[in-house]
Every structure is written in C-alpha cells, then in structure tokens.
XYZ file of C-alpha atoms in Angstrom:
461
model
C 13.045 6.539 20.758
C 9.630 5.901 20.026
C 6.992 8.783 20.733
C 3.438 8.847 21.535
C 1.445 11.684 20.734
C -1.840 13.304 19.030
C -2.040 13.911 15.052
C -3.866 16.269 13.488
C -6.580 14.416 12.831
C -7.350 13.764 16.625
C -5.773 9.899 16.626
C -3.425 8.931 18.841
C 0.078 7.119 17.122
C 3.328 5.868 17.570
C 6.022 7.344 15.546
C 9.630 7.251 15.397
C 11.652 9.828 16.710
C 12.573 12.167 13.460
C 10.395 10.088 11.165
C 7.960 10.977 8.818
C 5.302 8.206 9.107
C 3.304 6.538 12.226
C 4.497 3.028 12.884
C 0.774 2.676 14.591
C -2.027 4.265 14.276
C -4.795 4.165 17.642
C -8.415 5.685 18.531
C -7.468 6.362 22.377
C -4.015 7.396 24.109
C -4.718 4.764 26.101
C -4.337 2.248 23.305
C -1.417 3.854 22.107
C 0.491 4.080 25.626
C -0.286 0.313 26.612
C 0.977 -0.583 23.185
C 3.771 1.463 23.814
C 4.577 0.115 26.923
C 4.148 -3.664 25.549
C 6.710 -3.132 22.297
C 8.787 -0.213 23.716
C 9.102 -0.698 27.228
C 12.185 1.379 27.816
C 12.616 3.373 24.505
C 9.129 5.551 24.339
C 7.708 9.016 25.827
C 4.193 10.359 25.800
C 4.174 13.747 24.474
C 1.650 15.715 26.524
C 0.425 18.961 27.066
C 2.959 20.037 29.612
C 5.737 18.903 26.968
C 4.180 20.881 24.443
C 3.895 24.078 26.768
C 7.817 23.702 27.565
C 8.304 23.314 23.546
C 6.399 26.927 23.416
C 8.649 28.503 25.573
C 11.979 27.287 24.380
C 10.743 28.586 21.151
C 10.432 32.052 22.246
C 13.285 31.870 24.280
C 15.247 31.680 21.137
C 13.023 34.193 19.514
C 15.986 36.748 17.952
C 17.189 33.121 16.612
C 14.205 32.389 14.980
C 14.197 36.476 13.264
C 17.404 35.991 12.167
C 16.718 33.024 10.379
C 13.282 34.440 8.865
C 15.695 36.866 7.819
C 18.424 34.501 6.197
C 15.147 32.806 4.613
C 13.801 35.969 2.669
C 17.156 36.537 1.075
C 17.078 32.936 -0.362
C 13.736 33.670 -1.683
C 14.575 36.677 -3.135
C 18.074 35.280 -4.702
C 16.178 32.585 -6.051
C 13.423 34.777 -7.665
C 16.660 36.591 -9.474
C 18.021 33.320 -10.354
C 14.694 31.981 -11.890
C 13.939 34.988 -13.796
C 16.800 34.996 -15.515
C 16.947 31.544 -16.600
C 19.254 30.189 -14.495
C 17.046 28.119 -12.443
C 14.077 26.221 -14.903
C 10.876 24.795 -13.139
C 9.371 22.111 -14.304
C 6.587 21.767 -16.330
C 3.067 20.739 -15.823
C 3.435 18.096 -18.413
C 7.405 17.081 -16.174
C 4.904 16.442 -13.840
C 2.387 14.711 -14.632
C 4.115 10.983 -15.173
C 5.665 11.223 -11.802
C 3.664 9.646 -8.741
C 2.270 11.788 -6.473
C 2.637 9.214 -3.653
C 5.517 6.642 -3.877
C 4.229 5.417 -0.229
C 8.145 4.067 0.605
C 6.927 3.484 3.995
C 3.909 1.867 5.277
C 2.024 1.588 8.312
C 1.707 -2.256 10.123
C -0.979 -3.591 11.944
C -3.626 -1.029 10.017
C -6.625 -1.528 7.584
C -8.244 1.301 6.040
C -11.413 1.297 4.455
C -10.783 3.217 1.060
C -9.092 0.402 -0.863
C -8.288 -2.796 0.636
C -6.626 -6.247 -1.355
C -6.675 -9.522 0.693
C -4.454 -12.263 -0.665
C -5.886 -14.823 1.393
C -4.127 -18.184 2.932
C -6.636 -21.354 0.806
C -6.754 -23.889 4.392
C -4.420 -26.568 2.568
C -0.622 -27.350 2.164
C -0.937 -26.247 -1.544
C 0.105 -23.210 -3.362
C -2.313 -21.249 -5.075
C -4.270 -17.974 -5.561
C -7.072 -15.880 -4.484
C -6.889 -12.064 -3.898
C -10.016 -10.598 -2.435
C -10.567 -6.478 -3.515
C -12.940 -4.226 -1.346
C -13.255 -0.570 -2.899
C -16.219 1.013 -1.307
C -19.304 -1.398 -2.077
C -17.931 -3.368 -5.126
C -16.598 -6.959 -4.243
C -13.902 -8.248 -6.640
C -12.339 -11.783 -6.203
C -9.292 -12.836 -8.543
C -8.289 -16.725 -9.244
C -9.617 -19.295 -6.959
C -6.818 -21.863 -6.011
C -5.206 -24.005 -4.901
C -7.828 -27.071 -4.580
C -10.983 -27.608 -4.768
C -11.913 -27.459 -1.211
C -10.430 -24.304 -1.130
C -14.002 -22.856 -2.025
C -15.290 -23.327 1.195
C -12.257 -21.543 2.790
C -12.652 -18.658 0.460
C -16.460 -18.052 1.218
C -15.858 -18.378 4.876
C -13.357 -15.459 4.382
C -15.359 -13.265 1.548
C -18.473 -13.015 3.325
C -17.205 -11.289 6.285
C -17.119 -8.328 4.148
C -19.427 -9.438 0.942
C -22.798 -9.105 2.499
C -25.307 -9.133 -0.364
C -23.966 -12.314 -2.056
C -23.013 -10.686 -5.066
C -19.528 -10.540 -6.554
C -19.438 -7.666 -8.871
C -16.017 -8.945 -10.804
C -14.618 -12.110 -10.945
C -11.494 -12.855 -12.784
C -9.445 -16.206 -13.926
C -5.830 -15.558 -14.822
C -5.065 -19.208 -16.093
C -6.673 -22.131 -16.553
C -4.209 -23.952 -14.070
C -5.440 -25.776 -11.274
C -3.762 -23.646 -8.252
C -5.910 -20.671 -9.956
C -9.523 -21.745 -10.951
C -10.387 -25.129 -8.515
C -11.929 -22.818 -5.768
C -14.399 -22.166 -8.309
C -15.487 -25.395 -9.113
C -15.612 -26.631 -5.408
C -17.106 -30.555 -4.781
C -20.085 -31.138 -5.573
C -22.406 -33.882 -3.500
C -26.076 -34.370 -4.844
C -27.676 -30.697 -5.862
C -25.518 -28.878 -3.365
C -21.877 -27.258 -5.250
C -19.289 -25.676 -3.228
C -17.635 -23.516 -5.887
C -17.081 -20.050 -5.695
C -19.585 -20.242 -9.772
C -22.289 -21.210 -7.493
C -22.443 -19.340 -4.372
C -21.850 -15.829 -5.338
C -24.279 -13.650 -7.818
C -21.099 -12.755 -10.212
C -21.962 -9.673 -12.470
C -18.877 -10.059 -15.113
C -16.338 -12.748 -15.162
C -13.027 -11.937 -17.281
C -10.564 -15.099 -18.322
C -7.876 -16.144 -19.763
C -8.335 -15.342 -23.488
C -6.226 -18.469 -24.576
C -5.142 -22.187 -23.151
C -3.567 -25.640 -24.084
C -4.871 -26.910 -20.673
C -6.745 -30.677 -21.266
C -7.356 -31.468 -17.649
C -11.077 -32.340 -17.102
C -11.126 -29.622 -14.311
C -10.746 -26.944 -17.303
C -12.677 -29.017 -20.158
C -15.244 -30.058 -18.208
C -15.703 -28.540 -14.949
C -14.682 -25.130 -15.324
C -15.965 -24.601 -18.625
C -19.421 -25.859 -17.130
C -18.916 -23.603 -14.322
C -18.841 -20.508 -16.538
C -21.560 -21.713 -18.553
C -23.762 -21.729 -15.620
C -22.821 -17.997 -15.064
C -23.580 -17.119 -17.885
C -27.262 -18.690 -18.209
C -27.640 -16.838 -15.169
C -26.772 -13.351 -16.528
C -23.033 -13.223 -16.154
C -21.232 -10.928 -18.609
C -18.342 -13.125 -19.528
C -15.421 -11.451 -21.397
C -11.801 -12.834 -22.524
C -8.556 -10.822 -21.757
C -8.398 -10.533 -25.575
C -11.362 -8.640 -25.950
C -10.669 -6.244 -22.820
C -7.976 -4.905 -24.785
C -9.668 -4.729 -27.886
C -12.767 -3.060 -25.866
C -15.289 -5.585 -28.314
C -18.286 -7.429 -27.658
C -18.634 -5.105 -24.671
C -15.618 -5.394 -23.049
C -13.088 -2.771 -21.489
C -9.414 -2.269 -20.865
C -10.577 -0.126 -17.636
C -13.242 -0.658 -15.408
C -13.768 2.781 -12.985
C -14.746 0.511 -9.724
C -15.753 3.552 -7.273
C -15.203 7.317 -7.888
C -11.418 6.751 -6.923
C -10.864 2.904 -7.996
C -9.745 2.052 -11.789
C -9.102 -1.463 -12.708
C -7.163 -1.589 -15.779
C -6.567 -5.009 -17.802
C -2.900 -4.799 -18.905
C -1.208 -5.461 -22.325
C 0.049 -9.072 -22.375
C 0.985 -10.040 -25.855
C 0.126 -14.190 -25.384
C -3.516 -12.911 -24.799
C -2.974 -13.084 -29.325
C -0.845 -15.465 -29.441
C 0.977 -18.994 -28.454
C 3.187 -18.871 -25.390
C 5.675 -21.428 -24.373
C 3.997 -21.684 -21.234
C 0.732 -22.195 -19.856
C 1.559 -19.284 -17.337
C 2.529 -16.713 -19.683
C -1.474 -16.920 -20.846
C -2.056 -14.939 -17.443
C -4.597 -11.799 -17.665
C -2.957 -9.274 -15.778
C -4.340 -6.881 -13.567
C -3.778 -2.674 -12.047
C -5.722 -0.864 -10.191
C -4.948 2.708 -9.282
C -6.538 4.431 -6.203
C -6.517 8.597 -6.840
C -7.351 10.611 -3.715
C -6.867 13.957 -4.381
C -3.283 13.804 -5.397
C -2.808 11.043 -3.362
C -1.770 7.667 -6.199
C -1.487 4.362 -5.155
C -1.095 1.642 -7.945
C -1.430 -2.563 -7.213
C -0.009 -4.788 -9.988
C -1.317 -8.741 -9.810
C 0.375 -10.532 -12.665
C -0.881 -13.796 -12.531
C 1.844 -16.418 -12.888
C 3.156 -14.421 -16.142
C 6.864 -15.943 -16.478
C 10.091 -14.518 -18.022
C 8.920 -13.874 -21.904
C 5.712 -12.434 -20.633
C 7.056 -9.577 -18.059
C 9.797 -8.888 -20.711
C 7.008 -7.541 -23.772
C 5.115 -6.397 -21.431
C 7.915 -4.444 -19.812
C 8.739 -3.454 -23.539
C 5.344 -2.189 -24.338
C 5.029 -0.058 -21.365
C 8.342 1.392 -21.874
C 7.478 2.596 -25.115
C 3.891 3.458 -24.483
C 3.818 4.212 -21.116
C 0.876 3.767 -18.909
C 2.915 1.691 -16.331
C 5.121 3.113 -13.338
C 6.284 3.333 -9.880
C 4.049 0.734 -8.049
C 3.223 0.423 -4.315
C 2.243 -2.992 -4.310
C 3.209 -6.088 -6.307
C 2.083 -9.617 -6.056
C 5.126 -11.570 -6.568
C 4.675 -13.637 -10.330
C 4.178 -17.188 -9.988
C 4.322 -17.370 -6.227
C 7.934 -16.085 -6.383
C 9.485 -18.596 -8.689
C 13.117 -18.867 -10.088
C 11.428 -17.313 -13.805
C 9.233 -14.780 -12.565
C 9.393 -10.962 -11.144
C 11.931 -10.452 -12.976
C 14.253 -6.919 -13.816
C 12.694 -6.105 -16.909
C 9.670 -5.387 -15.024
C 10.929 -4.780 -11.540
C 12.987 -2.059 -13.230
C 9.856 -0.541 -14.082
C 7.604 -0.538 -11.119
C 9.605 -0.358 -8.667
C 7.327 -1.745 -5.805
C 7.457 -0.518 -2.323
C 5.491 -3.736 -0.636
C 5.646 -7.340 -2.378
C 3.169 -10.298 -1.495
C 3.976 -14.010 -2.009
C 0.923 -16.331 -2.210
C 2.185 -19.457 -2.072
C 3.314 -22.505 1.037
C 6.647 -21.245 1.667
C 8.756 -24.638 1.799
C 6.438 -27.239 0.116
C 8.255 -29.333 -1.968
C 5.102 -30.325 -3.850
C 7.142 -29.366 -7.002
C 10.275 -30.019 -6.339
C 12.627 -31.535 -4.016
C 15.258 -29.103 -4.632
C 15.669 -26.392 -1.595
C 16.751 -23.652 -4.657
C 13.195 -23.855 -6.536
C 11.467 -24.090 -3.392
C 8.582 -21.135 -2.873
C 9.545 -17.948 -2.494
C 13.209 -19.052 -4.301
C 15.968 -17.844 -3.683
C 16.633 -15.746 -7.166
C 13.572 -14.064 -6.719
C 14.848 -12.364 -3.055
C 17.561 -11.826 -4.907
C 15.800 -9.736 -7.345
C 13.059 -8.156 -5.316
C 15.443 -6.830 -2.548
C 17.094 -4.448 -5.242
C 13.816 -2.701 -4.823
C 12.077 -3.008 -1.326
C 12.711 -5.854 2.247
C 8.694 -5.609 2.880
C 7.747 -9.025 1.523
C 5.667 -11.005 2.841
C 4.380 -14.442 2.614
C 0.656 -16.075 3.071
C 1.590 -19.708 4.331
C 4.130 -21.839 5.038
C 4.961 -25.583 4.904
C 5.023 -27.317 8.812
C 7.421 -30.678 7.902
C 6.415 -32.426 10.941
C 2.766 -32.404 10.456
C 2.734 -32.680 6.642
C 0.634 -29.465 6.707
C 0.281 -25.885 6.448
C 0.474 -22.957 9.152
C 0.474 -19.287 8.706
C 3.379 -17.655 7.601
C 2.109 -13.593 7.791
C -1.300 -15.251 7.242
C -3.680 -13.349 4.869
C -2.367 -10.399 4.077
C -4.567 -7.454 3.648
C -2.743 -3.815 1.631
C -4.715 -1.223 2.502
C -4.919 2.881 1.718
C -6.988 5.735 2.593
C -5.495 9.208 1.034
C -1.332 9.514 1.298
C -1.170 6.314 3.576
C -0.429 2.751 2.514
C -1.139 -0.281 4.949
C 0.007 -4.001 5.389
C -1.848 -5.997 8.425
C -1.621 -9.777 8.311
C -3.437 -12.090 10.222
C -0.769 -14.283 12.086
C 2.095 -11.527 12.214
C 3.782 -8.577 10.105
C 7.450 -9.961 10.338
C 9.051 -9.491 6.718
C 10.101 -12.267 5.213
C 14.003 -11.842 5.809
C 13.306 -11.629 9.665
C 11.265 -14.841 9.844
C 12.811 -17.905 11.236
C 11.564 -19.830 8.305
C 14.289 -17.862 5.951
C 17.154 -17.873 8.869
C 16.669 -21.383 9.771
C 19.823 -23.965 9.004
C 19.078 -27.241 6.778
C 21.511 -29.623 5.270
C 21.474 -29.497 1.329
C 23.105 -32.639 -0.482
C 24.716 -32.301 -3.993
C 21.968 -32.328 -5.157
C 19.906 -29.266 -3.419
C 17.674 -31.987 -1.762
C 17.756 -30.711 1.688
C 16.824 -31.752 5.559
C 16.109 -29.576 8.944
C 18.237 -32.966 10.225
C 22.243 -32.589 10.507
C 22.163 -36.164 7.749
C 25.746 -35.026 6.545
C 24.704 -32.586 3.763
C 26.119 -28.930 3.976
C 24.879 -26.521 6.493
C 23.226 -23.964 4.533
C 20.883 -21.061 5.856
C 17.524 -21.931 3.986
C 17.696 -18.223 2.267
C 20.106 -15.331 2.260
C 18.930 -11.416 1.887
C 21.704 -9.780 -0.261
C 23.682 -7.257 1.172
C-alpha cells in the first residue's frame, strides 16, 4: 500500500506503507494523487485531515496504554543509566565516530533532481561508448572526459548549456588520453569555426592525465593543440601528478561551493608505467557535507584491475576513502574493472554505466559485451540500482536510450536518480532479460540460428 500524504516540509509525496523514504516527491496533492492514481491504481490512500483526526482519537482512546508504556520506557532509561555508569555498557567515542558516514543514503528517491549537488552522465548522440559527466554545485560548472567521438561535442554543448549560462566552465578534467574520453573536446573543425568542447567554453583550470603511451594524432596533435589553445587563453592547466604533489599550483582538493569538495585521488600510475593505457586514469571524489548530512561520488575513469587494487591498498592503510553513495562503474563496466578490492571499500548504494549497452564495437563475444556480465556479478554484492546511459538498437545499427542521461542528485539527507528515458534498473530492463542464441564461441544472435538459448545477463541470487 502506497500512501499519499503531507511532509513536514509542506510537499506532498508518495511513500510506502512502513517505509522510511518517499518514493516521489510533488509540489501539489494534486500531483501526487493523479500520480498515484496512474502507478497505483488499486494499492494507494490519501491521508487527509479526517484520517488524521480519527488517528487522534484512537490515540487517546488507548491513553492508559500509552502511560503504561511511558512507564515501561523510564525504567529502561534508568536501568541503562546504572548499566552505563558502571561500565557495563561503553559509548562510543567522538573519534568511533567520526570515520563513519553520517548518511549511507541506502535508498533513493526516482524521478527527482535537487538543486544542491547534481552529476549528469550524459548519453554522447552516437552508437559509441564513451564518457562525459556533467557536475552542477551551486554556480560552478564542472565537465569530466569528453567522449566517445568527435561529434559528440556538439551533443555535449547542446546538453551543458541548459544549465551553463555564462559560457564558462570552471573545471575541466581528462582522465585518459583515449579516444572514447577526450574527442568531444577536439570536435570537427570546418574553416575558422571548431566544435570542441577547448573552444566553446571559457575553461578556468583543466586537470589531465599526468602520463600516456597514446600516439594517435587525436592525442599528439589535436588534443595537445587543444590544450595549448587553453592555455594561451588563460587556462590553468595542471597534471594528476602534480594535484597530488600540490606543486606548480596545483591541489589534491578543490572546495567547489561552501558544501562541495573535489578531491583528486591517489593513483599510483600517475608516477609510474602501467600496463595499460587505462590504468593512467585521474580519478575523481567529491563529497557534499550538509550539516551532518555526507554524500560521497567516486568517478574512476577507466582505472582497470592493478589500478583499483593500490589504490584500494592505499586507502586502506591511510584512509580517506569510504562508504560511497554513488559510483561510476570503471571502464564502462568491463570484465577487469569495479572490482572487490575496491567495491569492498566503498560500498556504493547507486552505480552508473556510461557506455552502449550491447555494441559489439569491441568484441563479438556476448560475455565482454558492455555492462559484462562479471561486473553484475560483482556490483550486485553491494547494491541492484544500476543503471545504464544507452543502449545498442541491432536493427537500425544505432543507439537509443537505455535510462538515458542519468542525473544523481542531493539536497541535505536525500539522494536522487532521475533519467531521461526511464528509471528501470538495469536487472528489470528487457535488454538484460531478453533470450539470444550464443555459439561456442560466445558470438551470439536475437535469431533462434541453432546456438544455445541463453538469457543475455543473469542477476545473482
């Protein structure tokens, strides 16, 4: 049984008979009854004033109850002032405390966007994975990575500047120097006119990658130009390396508003080689502190296995990184990424997949498909609320929206996930129930071509 009913605050919501949290949050009752009414047709009531009067007088019906149990309730006060005094009960400590979040936000509203903090990981208007993470906290306008292809730009700037309004971008960062991360910000270019996200925006300090074995003329050439630009126009430019050094001055934490850190994390290839070109990743929390409200957002880049294992190791011994409520998946939910060492860690109540769920642009193999199969099988330890930004349509050789772009939001105690096609998690959607036929191979069909019947992906049990 759903209710309807006014909070505290004067808003109208939906919440769940015996729950803790809204399920929607409205201005008017009307909004919230003809929502009501459209979701819950026969499993809602209104709670109104005449409801609340009969609640009043049941209560003082049972009013010797109610003294008895005031009673009972003194006596466990008192026992357990005896018990704590001597030593038999110990309270914790203010310094217990203070590692332990104040706010593990284990539910989340749907359908809502607050205006405190908000992270967009937006859908790039092409079949190809990639990233770009829009952050709004109060007036500061933060974009991360820029994938997946150049033309991307011009879906990107469409998107920013319904909220980016004076053209200026005060943080830009680059986790890699891979193609599916920094193209939007070289855009086409056709006479004087350049698409990129280096040439449209006003950027105030650009952050990157602090080291790369990438030879592509996108990185050598274009990108390099790109930041050159930026920085003949009074960019601050800083690598990962020197963040964490705080040199040349650069910062490990950048206080965004009065509530809004952005911390650049420890990632030990930001010194030296890595195996991997996405192991080079500069990774990425920031921490929103309303009163004693916490809510912490980890983007890692595409930081693989080795990477999320020392920095795992570092944090364990150092501390400094806990109990998250949102996680962007690590390379788009691959087989090596998001792994236990770090999952173990954070523990994240929501977790975002940028990628096109499906595309078999690296592989042909249904197993290493985006988001893959050992990934759910990791993640689900640890929260069901993933969703995904796009997914690949087969018959059209394109893209459609999976959630769509996915906007985490918070204001105070609450946490937020509204996407722009549809909130249905990722193990509900009829992308990850659908049947295929996989051949010995893992090369799979939607057709019944005698491979094996297979559901496309399986939530553990």
């Amino acid at each position: 049984m759903y209710i309807v009913k006014k909070n505290n605050s004067g808003e109208w919501i939906i919440i769940k008979e015996g729950g803790k949290r809204a399920t929607k949050v409205f201005d008017t009752k009307a909004e919230a009854v003809f929502y009501a009414k459209e979701h819950y047709p026969d499993d809602y009531e209104v709670e109104s004033e005449v409801q609340l009067g009969e609640k009043s007088i049941k209560f003082k019906a049972k009013g010797k109850v109610f003294i008895a149990l005031i009673a009972i309730l003194v006596l466990a006060i008192i026992v357990i002032g005896i018990l704590i005094a001597t030593g038999h009960i110990k309270l914790p400590s203010g310094n217990d405390s203070k590692d332990t979040p104040t706010n593990n936000a284990a539910d989340h509203v749907e359908g809502v966007v607050y205006d405190d903090f908000q992270m967009h990981f937006l859908e790039l208007g092409n079949e190809y994975t990639g990233d770009s993470t829009y952050i709004k906290a109060g007036d500061v306008d933060i974009l991360i990575d820029a994938g997946s292809r150049k033309n991307s730009a011009v879906a990107i700037k469409e998107y920013v500047d319904k909220y980016c309004t004076d053209g200026k971008l005060e943080y830009v960062i680059a986790t890699h120097a891979h193609q599916d991360h920094i193209a939007g910000f070289v855009g086409s270019k056709s006479g004087s006119t350049r698409t990129g996200i280096f040439y449209q925006y006003e950027i105030d300090v650009l952050i990157d990658f602090a080291l790369t074995e990438v030879t592509s003329a996108l990185y050598t050439e274009e990108y390099v130009a790109g930041v050159d630009y930026l920085v003949s126009n009074g960019t601050k430019h800083y690598k990962a390396n020197e963040c964490w050094d705080e040199i040349n001055g650069a910062k490990k934490q950048y206080a965004i508003t009065d509530n809004v850190t952005m911390d650049i994390l420890y990632n030990k290839y930001y010194f030296e080689d890595a195996s991997d070109e996405n192991d080079y990743s500069v990774c990425t929390l920031f921490t929103y502190n309303e009163n004693e409200d916490t809510h912490r957002f980890l983007l890692t880049g595409d930081l693989e296995k080795h990477g999320e294992a020392a920095m795992a190791e570092y944090y364990k011994t150092n501390g400094g990184l806990e109990h998250c409520d949102l996680f962007k998946a690590g390379h788009h939910g691959s087989v090596s990424s998001s792994n236990d060492a770090l999952l173990e860690l954070i523990t994240p109540d929501v977790c975002t997949v940028c990628c096109c769920a499906g595309n078999q642009e690296y592989t042909s193999n249904n197993n290493n498909d985006f988001p893959t199969q050992e990934f759910i099988d990791r993640i689900a330890k640890y929260t069901d609320a993933v969703y995904v930004t796009s997914v690949y349509d087969e018959s059209e050789d394109t893209f459609k929206s999976f959630n769509g772009t996915i906007i985490v939001s918070c204001k105070g105690a609450e946490l937020a996930v509204a996407c722009s096609n549809n909130n249905i998690k990722l193990k509900d959607s009829d992308w990850f129930n659908e049947t295929i036929y996989v051949d010995s191979k893992g090369n799979y069909s939607t057709e019944a071509d005698g491979g094996t019947a297979v559901k496309r992906r399986i939530w553990p049990s």
